[in-house]
Short mmCIF file of C-alpha atoms in Angstrom, two decimals:
data_model
loop_
_atom_site.label_atom_id
_atom_site.label_comp_id
_atom_site.label_asym_id
_atom_site.label_seq_id
_atom_site.Cartn_x
_atom_site.Cartn_y
_atom_site.Cartn_z
CA MET A 147 13.09 -19.60 -30.48
CA ALA A 148 13.58 -22.20 -27.77
CA GLU A 149 16.54 -21.79 -25.43
CA LEU A 150 18.61 -24.94 -25.97
CA THR A 151 21.60 -26.04 -23.93
CA PRO A 152 24.89 -26.72 -25.75
CA GLU A 153 24.19 -30.46 -25.55
CA GLN A 154 20.72 -29.98 -27.05
CA ARG A 155 22.03 -27.75 -29.86
CA ALA A 156 24.65 -30.36 -30.65
CA TYR A 157 21.96 -33.04 -30.80
CA VAL A 158 19.84 -31.02 -33.25
CA ALA A 159 22.88 -30.28 -35.42
CA ALA A 160 23.88 -33.94 -35.49
CA HIS A 161 20.46 -35.49 -36.09
CA LYS A 162 18.36 -32.77 -37.79
CA THR A 163 15.21 -34.99 -37.88
CA ALA A 164 13.31 -37.30 -35.55
CA THR A 165 11.05 -40.07 -36.79
CA LEU A 166 7.41 -39.55 -35.80
CA CYS A 167 4.39 -41.85 -35.44
CA VAL A 168 0.88 -40.46 -35.00
CA ASP A 169 -2.71 -41.58 -34.65
CA PRO A 170 -4.00 -41.56 -38.25
CA ASP A 171 -7.66 -41.29 -37.14
CA TRP A 172 -8.14 -38.91 -34.20
CA VAL A 173 -9.82 -35.87 -35.72
CA PRO A 174 -9.54 -33.00 -34.87
CA PHE A 175 -6.47 -33.77 -32.75
CA GLU A 176 -4.59 -35.48 -35.56
CA SER A 177 -5.00 -37.62 -38.65
CA LEU A 178 -3.33 -38.50 -41.94
CA ASN A 179 -5.03 -36.83 -44.89
CA SER A 180 -5.50 -38.31 -48.37
CA ARG A 181 -1.94 -37.29 -49.27
CA GLY A 182 -0.52 -39.05 -46.22
CA GLU A 183 0.24 -35.76 -44.44
CA HIS A 184 -0.07 -35.22 -40.69
CA GLU A 185 -2.72 -32.62 -39.88
CA GLY A 186 -4.77 -31.43 -36.92
CA ILE A 187 -4.14 -29.76 -33.56
CA ALA A 188 -1.17 -32.02 -32.77
CA ALA A 189 0.40 -31.38 -36.18
CA ASP A 190 0.13 -27.61 -35.75
CA LEU A 191 1.64 -27.73 -32.25
CA LEU A 192 4.51 -29.95 -33.39
CA GLN A 193 5.15 -27.59 -36.29
CA LEU A 194 5.70 -24.80 -33.75
CA VAL A 195 8.08 -27.06 -31.81
CA ALA A 196 9.99 -27.84 -35.02
CA GLU A 197 10.27 -24.18 -36.00
CA ARG A 198 11.52 -23.15 -32.55
CA THR A 199 14.05 -25.96 -32.02
CA GLY A 200 15.31 -26.47 -35.60
CA LEU A 201 14.47 -30.17 -35.37
CA ALA A 202 12.33 -31.56 -38.20
CA PHE A 203 9.98 -34.55 -37.97
CA ALA A 204 10.03 -37.43 -40.46
CA LEU A 205 6.58 -39.05 -40.50
CA VAL A 206 6.38 -42.85 -40.36
CA PRO A 207 2.89 -43.65 -41.76
CA THR A 208 0.81 -46.30 -39.97
CA LYS A 209 -2.65 -47.67 -40.62
CA ASP A 210 -3.90 -47.18 -37.03
CA TRP A 211 -2.89 -46.27 -33.47
CA ASP A 212 -2.06 -49.89 -32.58
CA GLU A 213 0.52 -49.95 -35.36
CA SER A 214 1.94 -46.61 -34.17
CA LEU A 215 2.41 -48.00 -30.65
CA ALA A 216 4.02 -51.13 -32.05
CA ALA A 217 6.36 -49.08 -34.27
CA SER A 218 7.42 -47.04 -31.25
CA LYS A 219 8.14 -50.17 -29.18
CA GLU A 220 10.16 -51.64 -32.06
CA GLY A 221 12.20 -48.43 -32.47
CA ARG A 222 10.88 -47.62 -35.96
CA CYS A 223 9.83 -44.19 -34.71
CA GLN A 224 11.47 -42.15 -31.97
CA VAL A 225 8.50 -39.92 -31.19
CA LEU A 226 4.78 -40.46 -30.55
CA SER A 227 2.95 -37.23 -31.10
CA PHE A 228 0.01 -36.83 -28.73
CA LEU A 229 -0.73 -39.17 -25.84
CA ASN A 230 -1.36 -39.48 -22.12
CA GLU A 231 1.36 -40.76 -19.80
CA THR A 232 0.49 -44.14 -18.27
CA PRO A 233 2.47 -46.73 -16.26
CA LEU A 234 2.32 -49.16 -19.19
CA ARG A 235 3.67 -46.62 -21.68
CA LYS A 236 6.40 -45.51 -19.28
CA GLU A 237 7.94 -48.97 -19.71
CA TRP A 238 9.40 -47.85 -23.06
CA LEU A 239 8.75 -44.09 -23.30
CA LEU A 240 9.94 -40.85 -21.75
CA PHE A 241 7.39 -38.03 -21.70
CA THR A 242 7.59 -34.30 -22.25
CA ASP A 243 5.61 -31.75 -20.29
CA PRO A 244 1.97 -31.54 -21.45
CA ILE A 245 1.66 -29.96 -24.88
CA PHE A 246 -2.17 -29.76 -24.65
CA ASN A 247 -4.86 -30.28 -21.98
CA ASP A 248 -8.48 -31.34 -22.40
CA SER A 249 -11.22 -33.01 -20.33
CA ASN A 250 -12.61 -36.52 -20.92
CA VAL A 251 -16.38 -36.94 -21.28
CA PHE A 252 -18.86 -39.79 -21.61
CA ILE A 253 -20.92 -39.92 -24.82
CA THR A 254 -24.26 -41.75 -24.67
CA ARG A 255 -27.56 -41.78 -26.50
CA VAL A 256 -29.84 -38.88 -25.57
CA GLU A 257 -32.12 -41.05 -23.42
CA HIS A 258 -29.26 -42.10 -21.10
CA GLY A 259 -29.12 -40.39 -17.73
CA PHE A 260 -26.37 -38.03 -16.59
CA ILE A 261 -23.28 -39.88 -15.33
CA ASP A 262 -21.98 -38.29 -12.15
CA ASP A 263 -20.22 -41.40 -10.81
CA PRO A 264 -19.28 -44.18 -13.25
CA ALA A 265 -18.64 -46.53 -10.30
CA SER A 266 -22.40 -46.54 -9.60
CA LEU A 267 -23.33 -47.93 -13.04
CA THR A 268 -24.32 -51.60 -13.27
CA GLY A 269 -24.69 -53.82 -16.31
CA GLU A 270 -23.45 -51.17 -18.75
CA SER A 271 -20.83 -51.32 -21.45
CA ILE A 272 -18.32 -48.78 -22.71
CA VAL A 273 -16.49 -48.98 -26.04
CA PHE A 274 -12.98 -47.65 -26.83
CA PRO A 275 -10.76 -47.65 -29.88
CA ARG A 276 -8.04 -50.20 -29.09
CA GLY A 277 -4.88 -49.02 -27.33
CA THR A 278 -6.14 -45.82 -25.68
CA SER A 279 -4.98 -44.72 -22.23
CA MET A 280 -8.62 -44.30 -21.18
CA GLU A 281 -9.28 -47.99 -21.82
CA GLU A 282 -6.31 -48.81 -19.59
CA ARG A 283 -7.58 -46.61 -16.76
CA VAL A 284 -11.27 -47.61 -16.92
CA ARG A 285 -10.33 -51.31 -16.91
CA SER A 286 -8.35 -50.70 -13.73
CA GLU A 287 -10.67 -48.36 -11.82
CA TYR A 288 -14.19 -49.28 -12.99
CA PRO A 289 -14.48 -53.09 -13.12
CA ASN A 290 -18.25 -52.65 -12.95
CA LEU A 291 -18.23 -51.60 -16.62
CA THR A 292 -17.99 -54.07 -19.50
CA ILE A 293 -15.16 -52.97 -21.80
CA LEU A 294 -15.59 -53.29 -25.56
CA THR A 295 -12.97 -52.35 -28.14
CA THR A 296 -13.12 -51.45 -31.79
CA GLY A 297 -10.84 -50.20 -34.55
CA SER A 298 -11.54 -46.47 -34.69
CA GLU A 299 -13.19 -43.41 -33.15
CA GLY A 300 -15.99 -43.51 -35.72
CA GLU A 301 -16.78 -47.18 -35.07
CA ALA A 302 -17.02 -46.51 -31.34
CA LEU A 303 -19.57 -43.75 -31.89
CA ASP A 304 -21.49 -45.97 -34.33
CA MET A 305 -21.72 -48.71 -31.70
CA VAL A 306 -23.26 -46.28 -29.21
CA GLU A 307 -25.64 -44.93 -31.83
CA ASP A 308 -26.67 -48.49 -32.80
CA ARG A 309 -27.13 -49.49 -29.13
CA LYS A 310 -24.31 -52.04 -29.31
CA ALA A 311 -22.64 -50.18 -26.42
CA ASP A 312 -24.10 -47.92 -23.74
CA MET A 313 -21.37 -45.30 -23.94
CA THR A 314 -17.96 -44.33 -25.19
CA MET A 315 -15.45 -41.80 -23.93
CA ARG A 316 -13.74 -38.99 -25.76
CA SER A 317 -11.96 -35.76 -25.06
CA LEU A 318 -14.37 -32.86 -24.84
CA ILE A 319 -13.05 -31.32 -28.06
CA VAL A 320 -13.24 -34.59 -30.02
CA ALA A 321 -16.74 -35.32 -28.69
CA ALA A 322 -18.17 -31.91 -29.51
CA TYR A 323 -16.48 -31.92 -32.91
CA ALA A 324 -17.80 -35.37 -33.84
CA ILE A 325 -21.38 -34.71 -32.70
CA ARG A 326 -21.49 -31.48 -34.65
CA LYS A 327 -19.69 -32.63 -37.79
CA GLU A 328 -21.49 -35.95 -38.19
CA GLY A 329 -24.91 -34.65 -37.17
CA LEU A 330 -25.20 -37.24 -34.38
CA PHE A 331 -28.27 -35.66 -32.83
CA ASN A 332 -29.26 -38.83 -30.96
CA LEU A 333 -26.00 -38.69 -28.97
CA LYS A 334 -25.06 -36.37 -26.13
CA ILE A 335 -22.26 -35.57 -23.71
CA ALA A 336 -23.46 -37.19 -20.47
CA GLY A 337 -20.75 -36.40 -17.92
CA ARG A 338 -17.03 -36.23 -17.21
CA LEU A 339 -14.56 -38.83 -16.04
CA PRO A 340 -13.81 -37.65 -12.49
CA ASN A 341 -10.35 -36.34 -11.62
CA PHE A 342 -8.71 -37.12 -14.93
CA ALA A 343 -7.96 -34.80 -17.79
CA ASN A 344 -6.10 -35.50 -21.00
CA ASN A 345 -2.68 -34.07 -20.22
CA LEU A 346 -1.47 -34.83 -23.72
CA ARG A 347 2.29 -35.11 -24.06
CA VAL A 348 4.87 -36.13 -26.60
CA GLY A 349 6.33 -39.59 -26.02
CA VAL A 350 10.00 -40.28 -26.78
CA VAL A 351 11.74 -43.65 -26.74
CA LYS A 352 13.79 -44.14 -23.58
CA SER A 353 17.07 -44.27 -25.48
CA GLU A 354 16.68 -40.58 -26.47
CA PRO A 355 16.58 -38.43 -23.29
CA VAL A 356 18.24 -35.46 -25.01
CA LEU A 357 15.61 -35.55 -27.77
CA ARG A 358 12.92 -35.40 -25.06
CA ASP A 359 14.66 -32.36 -23.54
CA VAL A 360 14.86 -30.63 -26.95
CA LEU A 361 11.13 -31.16 -27.51
CA ASN A 362 10.39 -29.91 -23.99
CA ALA A 363 12.29 -26.70 -24.70
CA GLY A 364 10.13 -26.15 -27.78
CA ILE A 365 6.88 -26.99 -25.99
CA GLN A 366 7.65 -24.44 -23.26
CA THR A 367 7.63 -21.64 -25.87
CA ILE A 368 4.00 -22.30 -26.90
CA THR A 369 1.61 -19.77 -25.38
CA PRO A 370 -2.04 -20.36 -24.32
CA GLN A 371 -3.06 -17.87 -27.02
CA GLU A 372 -1.32 -19.95 -29.70
CA ARG A 373 -3.03 -23.10 -28.48
CA GLY A 374 -6.39 -21.32 -28.56
CA GLN A 375 -5.84 -20.10 -32.12
CA ILE A 376 -4.96 -23.62 -33.26
CA VAL A 377 -8.08 -25.10 -31.64
CA ASN A 378 -10.30 -22.43 -33.21
CA ARG A 379 -8.77 -23.06 -36.62
CA ARG A 380 -9.00 -26.84 -36.47
CA VAL A 381 -12.39 -27.25 -34.80
CA ALA A 382 -14.28 -24.82 -37.05
CA ILE A 383 -16.49 -26.68 -39.56
CA ASN A 384 -18.03 -25.17 -42.67
CA VAL A 385 -21.78 -25.66 -43.22
CA GLN A 386 -22.32 -27.53 -46.48
CA THR A 387 -24.77 -26.34 -49.16
CA GLY A 388 -28.19 -27.84 -48.63
CA THR A 389 -27.85 -28.10 -44.86
CA ASP A 390 -30.73 -26.84 -42.75
CA LYS A 391 -29.05 -23.59 -41.69
CA ALA A 392 -31.33 -23.05 -38.71
CA LEU A 393 -30.47 -26.50 -37.42
CA ALA A 394 -26.80 -25.94 -38.14
CA LEU A 395 -26.95 -22.68 -36.19
CA LYS A 396 -28.52 -24.41 -33.18
CA VAL A 397 -25.90 -27.15 -33.25
CA SER A 398 -23.16 -24.54 -33.56
CA ILE A 399 -24.49 -22.68 -30.53
CA VAL A 400 -24.68 -25.89 -28.48
CA PHE A 401 -21.17 -26.80 -29.58
CA ALA A 402 -19.83 -23.36 -28.68
CA VAL A 403 -21.49 -23.49 -25.26
CA VAL A 404 -20.16 -26.98 -24.52
CA LEU A 405 -16.68 -26.09 -25.70
CA GLY A 406 -16.75 -22.77 -23.83
CA LEU A 407 -17.88 -24.42 -20.59
CA GLY A 408 -15.17 -26.99 -21.02
CA PHE A 409 -12.48 -24.35 -21.36
CA ILE A 410 -13.89 -22.38 -18.41
CA TRP A 411 -13.96 -25.54 -16.29
CA ASN A 412 -10.40 -26.42 -17.27
CA TYR A 413 -9.23 -22.86 -16.59
CA LYS A 414 -10.81 -22.80 -13.12
CA LEU A 415 -9.54 -26.29 -12.32
CA LYS A 416 -6.01 -25.36 -13.36
CA LYS A 417 -6.26 -22.16 -11.34
CA TYR A 418 -7.42 -23.96 -8.19
CA ASN A 419 -4.86 -26.74 -8.65
CA ALA A 420 -2.11 -24.18 -9.17
CA GLU A 421 -3.11 -22.40 -5.96
CA LEU A 422 -3.21 -25.67 -4.02
CA THR A 423 0.20 -26.57 -5.39
CA ARG A 424 1.56 -23.14 -4.44
CA LEU A 425 0.19 -23.44 -0.89
CA SER A 426 1.63 -26.94 -0.46
CA GLN A 427 5.07 -25.62 -1.46
CA THR A 428 5.05 -22.31 0.43
CA ASP A 429 5.94 -21.47 4.00
CA LEU A 430 2.74 -19.87 5.28
CA LEU A 431 4.49 -17.40 7.57
CA THR A 432 7.18 -15.96 5.30
CA ASP A 433 5.61 -16.72 1.89
CA LEU A 434 8.95 -18.17 0.79
CA PRO A 435 9.30 -21.67 -0.69
CA ASN A 436 9.14 -24.29 2.06
CA ARG A 437 11.58 -27.15 2.59
CA ARG A 438 9.66 -29.43 0.22
CA ARG A 439 9.80 -26.93 -2.63
CA LEU A 440 13.45 -26.18 -1.89
CA MET A 441 14.37 -29.87 -2.09
CA THR A 442 12.57 -30.27 -5.43
CA ALA A 443 14.44 -27.28 -6.88
CA PHE A 444 17.70 -28.38 -5.22
CA GLU A 445 17.55 -31.84 -6.78
CA ALA A 446 16.79 -30.35 -10.22
CA GLU A 447 19.71 -27.90 -10.01
CA LEU A 448 22.02 -30.60 -8.68
CA GLU A 449 21.16 -32.86 -11.62
CA ARG A 450 21.71 -30.01 -14.07
CA ALA A 451 25.08 -29.20 -12.51
CA ARG A 452 26.08 -32.87 -12.61
CA ARG A 453 24.89 -33.48 -16.19
CA TYR A 454 26.21 -30.32 -17.84
CA GLY A 455 29.16 -29.52 -15.59
CA ARG A 456 27.66 -26.17 -14.51
CA PRO A 457 28.55 -24.36 -11.25
CA PHE A 458 26.03 -24.51 -8.43
CA SER A 459 26.28 -23.28 -4.83
CA VAL A 460 24.11 -23.16 -1.72
CA ILE A 461 24.03 -20.73 1.19
CA MET A 462 22.74 -21.76 4.62
CA LEU A 463 21.61 -18.83 6.79
CA ASP A 464 20.82 -18.82 10.51
CA ILE A 465 19.58 -15.77 12.42
CA ASP A 466 21.91 -15.08 15.35
CA HIS A 467 20.35 -15.18 18.82
CA PHE A 468 16.83 -15.47 17.43
CA LYS A 469 15.61 -17.21 20.59
CA ALA A 470 16.31 -13.98 22.48
CA VAL A 471 13.81 -12.16 20.26
CA ASN A 472 11.07 -14.67 21.11
CA ASP A 473 11.98 -14.71 24.80
CA ALA A 474 12.12 -10.91 25.18
CA LEU A 475 9.35 -9.77 22.83
CA GLY A 476 7.08 -12.80 22.40
CA HIS A 477 6.33 -15.14 19.53
CA LEU A 478 4.19 -12.65 17.59
CA ALA A 479 7.13 -10.27 17.48
CA GLY A 480 9.31 -13.22 16.50
CA ASP A 481 6.95 -14.00 13.62
CA ARG A 482 7.05 -10.38 12.43
CA PHE A 483 10.84 -10.52 12.60
CA LEU A 484 10.92 -13.67 10.44
CA ILE A 485 8.59 -12.08 7.89
CA GLY A 486 10.81 -9.02 7.66
CA PHE A 487 13.96 -11.12 7.49
CA ALA A 488 12.54 -13.25 4.67
CA ARG A 489 11.63 -10.11 2.70
CA LEU A 490 15.12 -8.72 3.22
CA VAL A 491 16.80 -11.93 2.00
CA ARG A 492 14.53 -12.09 -1.05
CA ASP A 493 15.38 -8.49 -1.92
CA SER A 494 19.13 -9.06 -1.45
CA ILE A 495 19.58 -12.04 -3.78
CA ARG A 496 19.37 -12.22 -7.58
CA HIS A 497 16.25 -13.13 -9.52
CA THR A 498 17.94 -16.38 -10.62
CA ASP A 499 18.45 -17.50 -7.00
CA MET A 500 15.85 -19.17 -4.79
CA ALA A 501 15.59 -18.46 -1.06
CA GLY A 502 13.38 -20.58 1.17
CA ARG A 503 12.72 -21.36 4.79
CA TRP A 504 14.65 -24.47 5.76
CA GLY A 505 13.14 -24.65 9.25
CA GLY A 506 12.78 -22.41 12.33
CA GLU A 507 15.21 -19.52 11.89
CA GLU A 508 17.27 -21.30 9.21
CA PHE A 509 17.01 -20.35 5.56
CA LEU A 510 18.54 -21.86 2.43
CA VAL A 511 19.50 -20.02 -0.76
CA LEU A 512 20.04 -21.97 -4.01
CA CYS A 513 22.45 -20.26 -6.41
CA PRO A 514 22.48 -21.78 -9.93
CA GLU A 515 25.36 -20.89 -12.28
CA THR A 516 27.30 -19.63 -9.26
CA GLY A 517 30.75 -20.64 -8.04
CA ARG A 518 32.05 -20.67 -4.48
CA ASP A 519 33.49 -17.14 -4.49
CA GLN A 520 30.39 -15.59 -6.06
CA ALA A 521 28.16 -17.34 -3.50
CA ALA A 522 30.35 -16.12 -0.64
CA HIS A 523 30.08 -12.56 -1.98
CA LEU A 524 26.29 -12.93 -2.23
CA ALA A 525 26.11 -14.23 1.35
CA GLY A 526 28.17 -11.24 2.50
CA ARG A 527 25.66 -8.94 0.82
CA VAL A 528 22.83 -10.58 2.80
CA LEU A 529 24.79 -10.20 6.05
CA ALA A 530 25.40 -6.50 5.36
CA ALA A 531 21.73 -5.89 4.55
CA VAL A 532 20.61 -7.59 7.78
CA ALA A 533 23.13 -5.70 9.93
CA ALA A 534 21.99 -2.37 8.45
CA HIS A 535 18.24 -3.06 8.74
CA ASP A 536 15.98 -1.78 11.51
CA PHE A 537 13.70 -4.69 12.46
CA GLY A 538 11.78 -2.56 14.96
CA THR A 539 12.98 -4.55 17.98
CA GLY A 540 15.11 -1.81 19.49
CA ARG A 541 18.32 -3.72 18.92
CA ALA A 542 20.71 -4.67 16.11
CA HIS A 543 20.55 -8.11 14.54
CA THR A 544 22.95 -10.28 12.57
CA VAL A 545 22.93 -13.53 10.63
CA SER A 546 25.56 -16.23 10.10
CA ALA A 547 26.14 -18.00 6.78
CA GLY A 548 27.67 -21.22 5.49
CA VAL A 549 28.53 -21.62 1.78
CA SER A 550 29.23 -24.76 -0.16
CA ALA A 551 29.79 -25.28 -3.91
CA PHE A 552 29.00 -28.37 -5.98
CA GLU A 553 31.89 -30.71 -6.71
CA SER A 554 31.80 -33.40 -9.39
CA GLU A 555 31.41 -36.35 -7.00
CA ASP A 556 28.93 -34.66 -4.66
CA THR A 557 25.67 -36.19 -3.55
CA GLY A 558 22.93 -33.84 -2.45
CA ASP A 559 23.47 -34.82 1.17
CA ALA A 560 27.19 -34.11 0.91
CA LEU A 561 26.65 -30.64 -0.54
CA LEU A 562 24.08 -29.67 2.11
CA SER A 563 26.17 -31.20 4.88
CA ARG A 564 29.17 -29.05 3.93
CA ALA A 565 26.99 -25.93 3.94
CA ASP A 566 25.68 -26.90 7.37
CA ASP A 567 29.23 -27.50 8.65
CA ALA A 568 30.29 -24.13 7.28
CA LEU A 569 27.36 -22.48 9.06
CA TYR A 570 28.37 -24.20 12.31
CA LYS A 571 31.90 -22.85 11.82
CA SER A 572 30.52 -19.31 11.47
CA LYS A 573 28.53 -19.74 14.67
CA GLN A 574 31.51 -21.10 16.57
CA THR A 575 33.92 -18.38 15.43
CA GLY A 576 31.88 -15.35 16.44
CA ARG A 577 28.72 -15.22 14.32
CA ASN A 578 27.85 -12.51 11.77
CA ARG A 579 30.26 -13.97 9.25
CA VAL A 580 30.48 -16.17 6.14
CA SER A 581 32.34 -19.47 6.19
CA VAL A 582 33.05 -21.54 3.09
CA LEU A 583 33.68 -25.30 2.89
#
């Protein structure tokens, strides 16, 4: 089950259902079947969200995606099931974290060359179903392409097949599915849209921020394994009687290879991006979060404390007489000292706290769900650990601390300023002590 806050549980208890609009023709991601039921990858993922939050979805049927967008703008449905976040859509929607990720690919006839840079194409046309985020982006970034629009995914593929358009664009899964299912052997996947994946999210009307947070809590419970099982179940296609089985086998192999390469590419890309993100948010010397990462986490915890009335404290730490270490032993020894100090602080705090390097020999500890007295006790524990530790310098070392707790009217600057003032007080009154303001 999802871990909901009291406010979110109250919302679910009070509302029980949320109205939902979907794309009725986006197989295998989602569609409305002959009975008017929502089915596909999106439907299965939303079912998991519903089961884990206790919030049901009430489907508002529409004839196409344009009507779903219009219904969302008019307030006839609170939730849009499966879409990319764009500046235009952010005018009336809030977005959850991604519920599913997939690459975008160009689909052309087999005789078309590989597309490595769409900006280099001249005199070519690309067709989209109306209202897609990809149409919005290509119009903005690739004015060299002539944009055509049509009513559905199938019509777009037909236009490419009939040479009424040079290409269309689909997610990798949709493209591979369509080529295999429809037997479109004169079409191929001819390249990827650079630097843009489908980070598909759930859209929620701006008047319902708590609903967005409830859905986010459910989305965060979905595992990669569960997503993979859903894709395998929804993308599999049965071979009909009378089909050339040898041909079907070849197509299946090609489809599996394309889909497999797509997942491998996405996995590697996510891995590299995650590592780049980690490096950009990590102090390279101490391997603790850097000031940028601390401020992101600080602002999130401050907002949570302000919104839900939860306790939140910060501890500012400054190593006493650190300059003497550098002056007497050299900067390499000073670096080793900082590495050891960072490890000691990390080991002294709780797993729910975050310690990071604020700058130089100053460190900041964020303490969610922690009042002033608890934070002061935690700071005292860090001071005791430092005083008892042998840093290999041949001398004893201490640290001073300043503690401040969130108050209802606090800004972020005010909270940090009080912690800094408290630290200054500790320095001025003898060091190796905790002051609280």
